[in-house]
Amino acid sequence: MAVTDNTPPQISGMPGARALGAISGPEPLRLRFQANWKVRVAMFRLLGAAMILSSAGLWLVQGAGADPEMNLIRFGVSIVFLLAGVVLMTAHEPAARPEACFDPVRRELRVLKHDAQGSPRTVLRRSYDSLGAARLTGSAVQLFEDDGSLLMELPLDSAATRGRLRDQLSGAVKILT
């Protein structure tokens, strides 16, 4: 049985390694704005299930079936409850959320929003020098204006993302602790 070493060769001494390092160097860091859509979707689905059950429950009420006009009203209300419940049950997270792009090459923050065709459009562009300060917490980054007012707060998905963002912003933006 032969043992092989599957580690890739080191290219630091090869000509052009600096060019390859420049290509794999700083990449823009993208973060998405997130509202608490998981809780909202759960609440919509719970309300939708309640409306669907109540549309069927209208027909279980004792003594309400004797009047034909009341049956017509009950039929209309149960259809409205059923349709509204189905709509609420199928509610999902919106796909067109803006995303923040921290560009280390241009040293700027861009907020991109995708249009109906899916192509990104820049809605905000700020240089790192124009930002007042940044606070990196365990789950979010807060960016402040020069006067101390909150510009935006973005969720962070991992400690690695927080570390990369701290590395990008250090030296250009005052980082609060």
GROMACS .gro file of C-alpha atoms in nm:
model
  177
    1MET     CA    1   0.000   0.000   0.000
    2ALA     CA    2   0.143   0.335  -0.102
    3VAL     CA    3   0.096   0.651   0.100
    4THR     CA    4   0.066   0.975  -0.096
    5ASP     CA    5   0.078   1.332   0.018
    6ASN     CA    6  -0.221   1.525  -0.117
    7THR     CA    7  -0.116   1.869  -0.001
    8PRO     CA    8  -0.099   2.123  -0.282
    9PRO     CA    9   0.244   2.253  -0.377
   10GLN     CA   10   0.352   2.583  -0.225
   11ILE     CA   11   0.384   2.857  -0.487
   12SER     CA   12   0.553   3.125  -0.277
   13GLY     CA   13   0.888   3.087  -0.457
   14MET     CA   14   0.741   3.062  -0.805
   15PRO     CA   15   0.731   3.363  -1.036
   16GLY     CA   16   0.386   3.516  -1.053
   17ALA     CA   17   0.300   3.408  -0.698
   18ARG     CA   18   0.248   3.770  -0.603
   19ALA     CA   19  -0.005   3.806  -0.884
   20LEU     CA   20  -0.189   3.497  -0.762
   21GLY     CA   21  -0.181   3.633  -0.407
   22ALA     CA   22  -0.327   3.960  -0.529
   23ILE     CA   23  -0.610   3.775  -0.699
   24SER     CA   24  -0.695   3.568  -0.393
   25GLY     CA   25  -0.639   3.864  -0.158
   26PRO     CA   26  -0.907   4.097  -0.032
   27GLU     CA   27  -1.257   4.008  -0.137
   28PRO     CA   28  -1.567   4.219  -0.076
   29LEU     CA   29  -1.756   4.111   0.233
   30ARG     CA   30  -2.132   4.091   0.175
   31LEU     CA   31  -2.390   4.104   0.452
   32ARG     CA   32  -2.769   4.093   0.413
   33PHE     CA   33  -3.015   4.309   0.599
   34GLN     CA   34  -3.244   4.083   0.795
   35ALA     CA   35  -3.563   4.161   0.968
   36ASN     CA   36  -3.691   3.900   1.206
   37TRP     CA   37  -3.868   3.715   0.924
   38LYS     CA   38  -3.854   3.374   1.091
   39VAL     CA   39  -4.079   3.495   1.372
   40ARG     CA   40  -4.306   3.682   1.130
   41VAL     CA   41  -4.346   3.381   0.903
   42ALA     CA   42  -4.420   3.156   1.202
   43MET     CA   43  -4.684   3.402   1.324
   44PHE     CA   44  -4.839   3.426   0.974
   45ARG     CA   45  -4.856   3.047   0.948
   46LEU     CA   46  -5.009   3.015   1.294
   47LEU     CA   47  -5.271   3.279   1.212
   48GLY     CA   48  -5.336   3.113   0.875
   49ALA     CA   49  -5.391   2.774   1.037
   50ALA     CA   50  -5.630   2.932   1.287
   51MET     CA   51  -5.828   3.097   1.005
   52ILE     CA   52  -5.851   2.772   0.809
   53LEU     CA   53  -5.973   2.587   1.117
   54SER     CA   54  -6.223   2.861   1.196
   55SER     CA   55  -6.361   2.848   0.841
   56ALA     CA   56  -6.447   2.484   0.903
   57GLY     CA   57  -6.555   2.556   1.260
   58LEU     CA   58  -6.827   2.795   1.143
   59TRP     CA   59  -7.020   2.493   1.015
   60LEU     CA   60  -6.998   2.311   1.348
   61VAL     CA   61  -7.198   2.574   1.542
   62GLN     CA   62  -7.524   2.422   1.669
   63GLY     CA   63  -7.855   2.583   1.572
   64ALA     CA   64  -7.714   2.819   1.308
   65GLY     CA   65  -7.823   2.606   1.012
   66ALA     CA   66  -8.198   2.674   1.031
   67ASP     CA   67  -8.197   3.009   0.852
   68PRO     CA   68  -8.108   3.002   0.476
   69GLU     CA   69  -7.989   3.366   0.476
   70MET     CA   70  -7.757   3.290   0.766
   71ASN     CA   71  -7.619   2.990   0.577
   72LEU     CA   72  -7.533   3.218   0.284
   73ILE     CA   73  -7.351   3.464   0.512
   74ARG     CA   74  -7.174   3.177   0.689
   75PHE     CA   75  -7.068   3.033   0.351
   76GLY     CA   76  -6.922   3.369   0.241
   77VAL     CA   77  -6.737   3.423   0.569
   78SER     CA   78  -6.596   3.070   0.564
   79ILE     CA   79  -6.468   3.117   0.206
   80VAL     CA   80  -6.302   3.447   0.304
   81PHE     CA   81  -6.143   3.284   0.611
   82LEU     CA   82  -6.026   2.988   0.404
   83LEU     CA   83  -5.865   3.206   0.134
   84ALA     CA   84  -5.704   3.441   0.387
   85GLY     CA   85  -5.573   3.141   0.581
   86VAL     CA   86  -5.419   2.986   0.270
   87VAL     CA   87  -5.253   3.316   0.181
   88LEU     CA   88  -5.110   3.350   0.532
   89MET     CA   89  -4.992   2.988   0.537
   90THR     CA   90  -4.799   3.034   0.212
   91ALA     CA   91  -4.634   3.361   0.318
   92HIS     CA   92  -4.258   3.339   0.290
   93GLU     CA   93  -3.949   3.547   0.339
   94PRO     CA   94  -3.907   3.822   0.078
   95ALA     CA   95  -3.621   3.761  -0.163
   96ALA     CA   96  -3.543   4.122  -0.255
   97ARG     CA   97  -3.362   4.225   0.062
   98PRO     CA   98  -3.083   4.477   0.028
   99GLU     CA   99  -2.730   4.363   0.093
  100ALA     CA  100  -2.429   4.551   0.224
  101CYS     CA  101  -2.097   4.506   0.047
  102PHE     CA  102  -1.778   4.602   0.231
  103ASP     CA  103  -1.521   4.654  -0.046
  104PRO     CA  104  -1.159   4.642   0.078
  105VAL     CA  105  -1.011   4.753  -0.255
  106ARG     CA  106  -1.213   5.073  -0.291
  107ARG     CA  107  -1.241   5.100   0.088
  108GLU     CA  108  -1.612   5.171   0.075
  109LEU     CA  109  -1.946   5.040   0.192
  110ARG     CA  110  -2.212   4.986  -0.074
  111VAL     CA  111  -2.574   4.893  -0.013
  112LEU     CA  112  -2.713   4.702  -0.310
  113LYS     CA  113  -3.077   4.630  -0.383
  114HIS     CA  114  -3.184   4.388  -0.653
  115ASP     CA  115  -3.456   4.501  -0.894
  116ALA     CA  116  -3.732   4.286  -1.045
  117GLN     CA  117  -3.492   4.141  -1.304
  118GLY     CA  118  -3.239   4.045  -1.035
  119SER     CA  119  -2.968   4.292  -1.128
  120PRO     CA  120  -2.812   4.481  -0.836
  121ARG     CA  121  -2.848   4.857  -0.804
  122THR     CA  122  -2.643   5.070  -0.565
  123VAL     CA  123  -2.866   5.266  -0.326
  124LEU     CA  124  -2.593   5.387  -0.085
  125ARG     CA  125  -2.218   5.431  -0.127
  126ARG     CA  126  -2.003   5.550   0.162
  127SER     CA  127  -1.627   5.564   0.193
  128TYR     CA  128  -1.478   5.409   0.506
  129ASP     CA  129  -1.333   5.754   0.584
  130SER     CA  130  -1.684   5.907   0.595
  131LEU     CA  131  -1.807   5.663   0.861
  132GLY     CA  132  -1.789   5.781   1.221
  133ALA     CA  133  -1.740   5.450   1.403
  134ALA     CA  134  -1.830   5.083   1.404
  135ARG     CA  135  -1.929   4.852   1.689
  136LEU     CA  136  -1.885   4.478   1.636
  137THR     CA  137  -2.088   4.261   1.870
  138GLY     CA  138  -2.130   3.885   1.873
  139SER     CA  139  -2.422   3.888   1.631
  140ALA     CA  140  -2.425   4.228   1.458
  141VAL     CA  141  -2.224   4.524   1.335
  142GLN     CA  142  -2.346   4.876   1.404
  143LEU     CA  143  -2.220   5.159   1.184
  144PHE     CA  144  -2.239   5.515   1.317
  145GLU     CA  145  -2.228   5.858   1.155
  146ASP     CA  146  -1.973   6.123   1.256
  147ASP     CA  147  -2.226   6.277   1.498
  148GLY     CA  148  -2.278   5.943   1.675
  149SER     CA  149  -2.618   5.859   1.528
  150LEU     CA  150  -2.676   5.504   1.410
  151LEU     CA  151  -2.642   5.469   1.032
  152MET     CA  152  -2.726   5.097   1.006
  153GLU     CA  153  -2.711   4.769   1.192
  154LEU     CA  154  -2.633   4.448   1.009
  155PRO     CA  155  -2.649   4.090   1.138
  156LEU     CA  156  -2.331   3.880   1.138
  157ASP     CA  157  -2.359   3.510   1.073
  158SER     CA  158  -2.032   3.390   1.228
  159ALA     CA  159  -1.724   3.484   1.426
  160ALA     CA  160  -1.516   3.444   1.110
  161THR     CA  161  -1.724   3.710   0.933
  162ARG     CA  162  -1.685   3.939   1.233
  163GLY     CA  163  -1.307   3.889   1.226
  164ARG     CA  164  -1.284   3.959   0.853
  165LEU     CA  165  -1.493   4.273   0.892
  166ARG     CA  166  -1.281   4.390   1.187
  167ASP     CA  167  -0.968   4.341   0.975
  168GLN     CA  168  -1.118   4.542   0.688
  169LEU     CA  169  -1.239   4.831   0.901
  170SER     CA  170  -0.935   4.859   1.131
  171GLY     CA  171  -0.728   5.166   1.052
  172ALA     CA  172  -1.002   5.330   0.846
  173VAL     CA  173  -1.293   5.339   1.092
  174LYS     CA  174  -1.287   5.386   1.469
  175ILE     CA  175  -1.395   5.054   1.621
  176LEU     CA  176  -1.592   5.085   1.945
  177THR     CA  177  -1.578   4.819   2.212
   0.00000   0.00000   0.00000
